[in-house]
PDB file of C-alpha atoms in Angstrom:
ATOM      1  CA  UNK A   1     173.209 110.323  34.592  1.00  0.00           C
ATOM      2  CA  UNK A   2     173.212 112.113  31.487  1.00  0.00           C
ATOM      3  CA  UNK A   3     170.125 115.291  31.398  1.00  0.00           C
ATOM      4  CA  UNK A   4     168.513 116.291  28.070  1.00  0.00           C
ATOM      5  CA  UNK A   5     167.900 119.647  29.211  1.00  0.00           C
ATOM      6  CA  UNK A   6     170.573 121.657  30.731  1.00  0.00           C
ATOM      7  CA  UNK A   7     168.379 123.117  33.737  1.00  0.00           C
ATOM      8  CA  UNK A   8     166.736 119.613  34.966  1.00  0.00           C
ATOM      9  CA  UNK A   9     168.459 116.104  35.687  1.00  0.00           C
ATOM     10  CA  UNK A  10     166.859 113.075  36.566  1.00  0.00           C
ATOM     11  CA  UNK A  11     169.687 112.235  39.102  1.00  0.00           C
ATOM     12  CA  UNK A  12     169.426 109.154  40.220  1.00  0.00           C
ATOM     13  CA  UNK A  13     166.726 106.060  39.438  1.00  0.00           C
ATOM     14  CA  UNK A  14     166.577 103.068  41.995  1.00  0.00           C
ATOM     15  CA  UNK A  15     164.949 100.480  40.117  1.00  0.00           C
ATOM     16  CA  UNK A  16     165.982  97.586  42.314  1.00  0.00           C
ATOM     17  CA  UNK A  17     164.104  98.135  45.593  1.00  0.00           C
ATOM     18  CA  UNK A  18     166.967  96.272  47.604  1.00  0.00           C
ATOM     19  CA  UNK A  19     165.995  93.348  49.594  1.00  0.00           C
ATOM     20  CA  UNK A  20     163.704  90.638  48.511  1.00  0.00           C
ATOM     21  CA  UNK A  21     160.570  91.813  46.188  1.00  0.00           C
ATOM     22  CA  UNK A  22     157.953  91.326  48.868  1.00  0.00           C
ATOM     23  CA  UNK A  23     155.453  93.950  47.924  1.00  0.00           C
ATOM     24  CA  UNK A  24     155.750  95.716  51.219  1.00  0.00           C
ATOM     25  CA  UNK A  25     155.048  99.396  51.298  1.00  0.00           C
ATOM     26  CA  UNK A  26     158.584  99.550  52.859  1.00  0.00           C
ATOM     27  CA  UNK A  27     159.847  97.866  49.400  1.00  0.00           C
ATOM     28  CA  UNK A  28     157.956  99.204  47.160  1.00  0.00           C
ATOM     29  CA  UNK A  29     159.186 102.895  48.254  1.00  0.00           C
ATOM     30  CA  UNK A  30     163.115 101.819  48.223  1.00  0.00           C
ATOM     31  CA  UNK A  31     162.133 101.751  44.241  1.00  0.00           C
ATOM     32  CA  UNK A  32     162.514 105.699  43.426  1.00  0.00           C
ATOM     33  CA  UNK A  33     163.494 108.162  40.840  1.00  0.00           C
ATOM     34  CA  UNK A  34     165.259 111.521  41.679  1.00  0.00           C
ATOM     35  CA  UNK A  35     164.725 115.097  39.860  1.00  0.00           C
ATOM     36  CA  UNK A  36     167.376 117.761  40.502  1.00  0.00           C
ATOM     37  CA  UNK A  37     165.891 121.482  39.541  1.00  0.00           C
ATOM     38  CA  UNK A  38     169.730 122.623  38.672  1.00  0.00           C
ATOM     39  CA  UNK A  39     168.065 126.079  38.280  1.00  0.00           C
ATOM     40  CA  UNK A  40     168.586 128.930  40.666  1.00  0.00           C
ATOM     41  CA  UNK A  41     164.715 129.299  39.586  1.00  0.00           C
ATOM     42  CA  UNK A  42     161.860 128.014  41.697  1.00  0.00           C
ATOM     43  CA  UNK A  43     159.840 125.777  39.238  1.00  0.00           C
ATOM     44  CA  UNK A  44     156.234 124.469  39.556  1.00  0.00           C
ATOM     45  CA  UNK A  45     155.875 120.774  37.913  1.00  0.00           C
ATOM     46  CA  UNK A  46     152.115 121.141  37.872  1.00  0.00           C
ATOM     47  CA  UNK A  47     150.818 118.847  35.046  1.00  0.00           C
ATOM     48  CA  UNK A  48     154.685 117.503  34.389  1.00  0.00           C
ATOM     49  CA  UNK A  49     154.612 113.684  34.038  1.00  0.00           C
ATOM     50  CA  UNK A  50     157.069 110.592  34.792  1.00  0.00           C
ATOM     51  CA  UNK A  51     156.481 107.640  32.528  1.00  0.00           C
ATOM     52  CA  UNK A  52     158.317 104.043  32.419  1.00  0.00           C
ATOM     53  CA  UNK A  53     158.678 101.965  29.002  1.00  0.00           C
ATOM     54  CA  UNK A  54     155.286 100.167  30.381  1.00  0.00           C
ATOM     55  CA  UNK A  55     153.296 103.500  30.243  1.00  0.00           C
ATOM     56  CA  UNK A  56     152.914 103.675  33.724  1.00  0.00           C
ATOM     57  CA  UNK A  57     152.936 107.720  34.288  1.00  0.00           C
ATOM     58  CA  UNK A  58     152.733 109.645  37.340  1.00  0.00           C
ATOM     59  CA  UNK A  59     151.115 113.362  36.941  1.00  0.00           C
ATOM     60  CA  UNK A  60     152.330 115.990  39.825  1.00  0.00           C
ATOM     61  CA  UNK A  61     150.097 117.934  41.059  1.00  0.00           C
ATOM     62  CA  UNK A  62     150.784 121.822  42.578  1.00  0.00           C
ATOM     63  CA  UNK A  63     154.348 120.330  43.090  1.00  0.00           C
ATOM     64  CA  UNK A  64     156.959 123.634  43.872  1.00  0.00           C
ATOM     65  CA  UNK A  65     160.734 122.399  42.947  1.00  0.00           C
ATOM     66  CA  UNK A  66     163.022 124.925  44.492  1.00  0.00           C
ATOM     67  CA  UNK A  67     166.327 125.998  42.499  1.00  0.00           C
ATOM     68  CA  UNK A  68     168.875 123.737  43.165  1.00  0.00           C
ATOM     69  CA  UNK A  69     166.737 121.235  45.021  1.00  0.00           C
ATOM     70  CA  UNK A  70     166.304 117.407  44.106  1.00  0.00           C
ATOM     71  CA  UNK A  71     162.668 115.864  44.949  1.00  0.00           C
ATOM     72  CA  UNK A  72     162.294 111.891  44.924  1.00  0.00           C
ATOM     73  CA  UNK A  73     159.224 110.098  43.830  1.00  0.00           C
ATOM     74  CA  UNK A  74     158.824 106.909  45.510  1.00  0.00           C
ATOM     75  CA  UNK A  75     156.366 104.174  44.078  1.00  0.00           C
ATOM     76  CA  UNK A  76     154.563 103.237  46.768  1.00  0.00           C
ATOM     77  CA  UNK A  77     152.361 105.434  49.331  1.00  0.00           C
ATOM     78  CA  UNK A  78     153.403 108.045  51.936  1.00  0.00           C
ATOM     79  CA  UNK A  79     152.733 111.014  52.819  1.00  0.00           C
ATOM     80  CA  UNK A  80     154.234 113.877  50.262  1.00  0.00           C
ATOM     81  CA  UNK A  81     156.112 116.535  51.394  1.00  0.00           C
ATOM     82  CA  UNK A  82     158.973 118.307  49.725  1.00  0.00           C
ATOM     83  CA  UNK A  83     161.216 116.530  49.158  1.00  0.00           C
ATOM     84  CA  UNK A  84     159.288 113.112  48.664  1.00  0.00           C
ATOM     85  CA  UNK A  85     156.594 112.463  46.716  1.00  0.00           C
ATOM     86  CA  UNK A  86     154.729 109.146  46.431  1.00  0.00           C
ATOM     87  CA  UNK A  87     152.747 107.168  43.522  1.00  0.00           C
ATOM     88  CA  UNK A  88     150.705 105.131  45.795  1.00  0.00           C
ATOM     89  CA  UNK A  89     151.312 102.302  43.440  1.00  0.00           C
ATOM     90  CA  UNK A  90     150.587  98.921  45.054  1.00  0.00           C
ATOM     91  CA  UNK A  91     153.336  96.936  42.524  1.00  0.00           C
ATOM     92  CA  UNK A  92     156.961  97.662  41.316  1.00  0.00           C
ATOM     93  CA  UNK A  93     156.706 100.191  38.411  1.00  0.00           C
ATOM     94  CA  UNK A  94     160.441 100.390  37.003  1.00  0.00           C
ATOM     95  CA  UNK A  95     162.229  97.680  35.686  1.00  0.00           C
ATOM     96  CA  UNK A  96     165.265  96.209  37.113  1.00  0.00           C
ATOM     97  CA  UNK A  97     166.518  95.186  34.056  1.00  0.00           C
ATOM     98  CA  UNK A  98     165.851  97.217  31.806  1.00  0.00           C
ATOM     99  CA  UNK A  99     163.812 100.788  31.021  1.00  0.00           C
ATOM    100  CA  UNK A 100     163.041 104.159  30.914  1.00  0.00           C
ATOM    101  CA  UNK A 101     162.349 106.886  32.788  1.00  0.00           C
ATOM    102  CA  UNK A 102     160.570 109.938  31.141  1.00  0.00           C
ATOM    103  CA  UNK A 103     160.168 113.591  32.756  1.00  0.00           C
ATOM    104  CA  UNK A 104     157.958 115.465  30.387  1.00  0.00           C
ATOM    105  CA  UNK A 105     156.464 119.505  31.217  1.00  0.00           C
ATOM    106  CA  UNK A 106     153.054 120.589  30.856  1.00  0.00           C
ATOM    107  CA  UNK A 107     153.074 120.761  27.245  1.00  0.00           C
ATOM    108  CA  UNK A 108     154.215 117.207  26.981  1.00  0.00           C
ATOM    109  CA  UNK A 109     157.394 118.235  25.506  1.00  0.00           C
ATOM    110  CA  UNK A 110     160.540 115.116  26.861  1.00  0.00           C
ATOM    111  CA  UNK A 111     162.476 117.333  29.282  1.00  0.00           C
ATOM    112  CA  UNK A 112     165.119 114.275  30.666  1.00  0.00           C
ATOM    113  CA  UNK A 113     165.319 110.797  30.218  1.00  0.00           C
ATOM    114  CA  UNK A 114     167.114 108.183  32.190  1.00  0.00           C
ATOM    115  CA  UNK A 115     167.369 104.672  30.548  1.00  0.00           C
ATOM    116  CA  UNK A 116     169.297 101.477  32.044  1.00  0.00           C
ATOM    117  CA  UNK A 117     169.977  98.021  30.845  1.00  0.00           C
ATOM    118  CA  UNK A 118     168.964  97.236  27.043  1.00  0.00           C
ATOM    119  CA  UNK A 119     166.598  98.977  25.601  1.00  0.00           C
ATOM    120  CA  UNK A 120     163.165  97.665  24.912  1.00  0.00           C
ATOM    121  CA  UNK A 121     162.020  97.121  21.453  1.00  0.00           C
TER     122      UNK A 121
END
């Protein structure tokens, strides 16, 4: 996975929840992006967005991402704690086929990206 930014990395996306698409909670959270703070720094993603191709975004909250530390943000609900967070999102948000991943700061400036498959138009 290739990082815009040389202090964050989206490491890994699991678009495919594995298993058949039922729409379980249990499904829906095997569908998950991971953020790697490759920092020594601690870093607070407070207002820091992840968006899909669809415009689907999730907005963390008082989120603390210690140096060196990877958090994963499932789409369906759970309870968060440090190193999971959850969109409470009662469908599939990423695409298996194809999208995009987008972690942007604060200011809305594109920190990483992560796309897979073609690219939409």
């Amino acid at each position: 996975m290739s990082a815009i930014c040389t202090s964050w990395s989206s490491s890994r996306v699991q678009a495919d929840s594995p298993g058949h698409d039922d729409r379980t909670n249990r499904s829906l959270n095997n569908e998950w992006v991971e953020i790697t703070n490759t920092t020594r720094d601690v870093i607070n993603l407070r207002g820091w967005t992840l968006r899909d191709d669809d415009g689907n975004r999730y907005r963390f909250d008082n989120v603390r991402l210690a140096g060196r530390a990877t958090i994963r943000i499932h789409t369906g609900s759970g309870r968060d704690t440090r190193t999971d967070l959850f969109q409470n999102s009662r469908d599939y948000i990423w695409d298996n086929r194809s999208d995009t991943a987008t972690l942007r700061d604060d200011r809305g400036r594109t920190v990483d990206t992560e796309s897979w498959g073609r690219r939409h138009h």
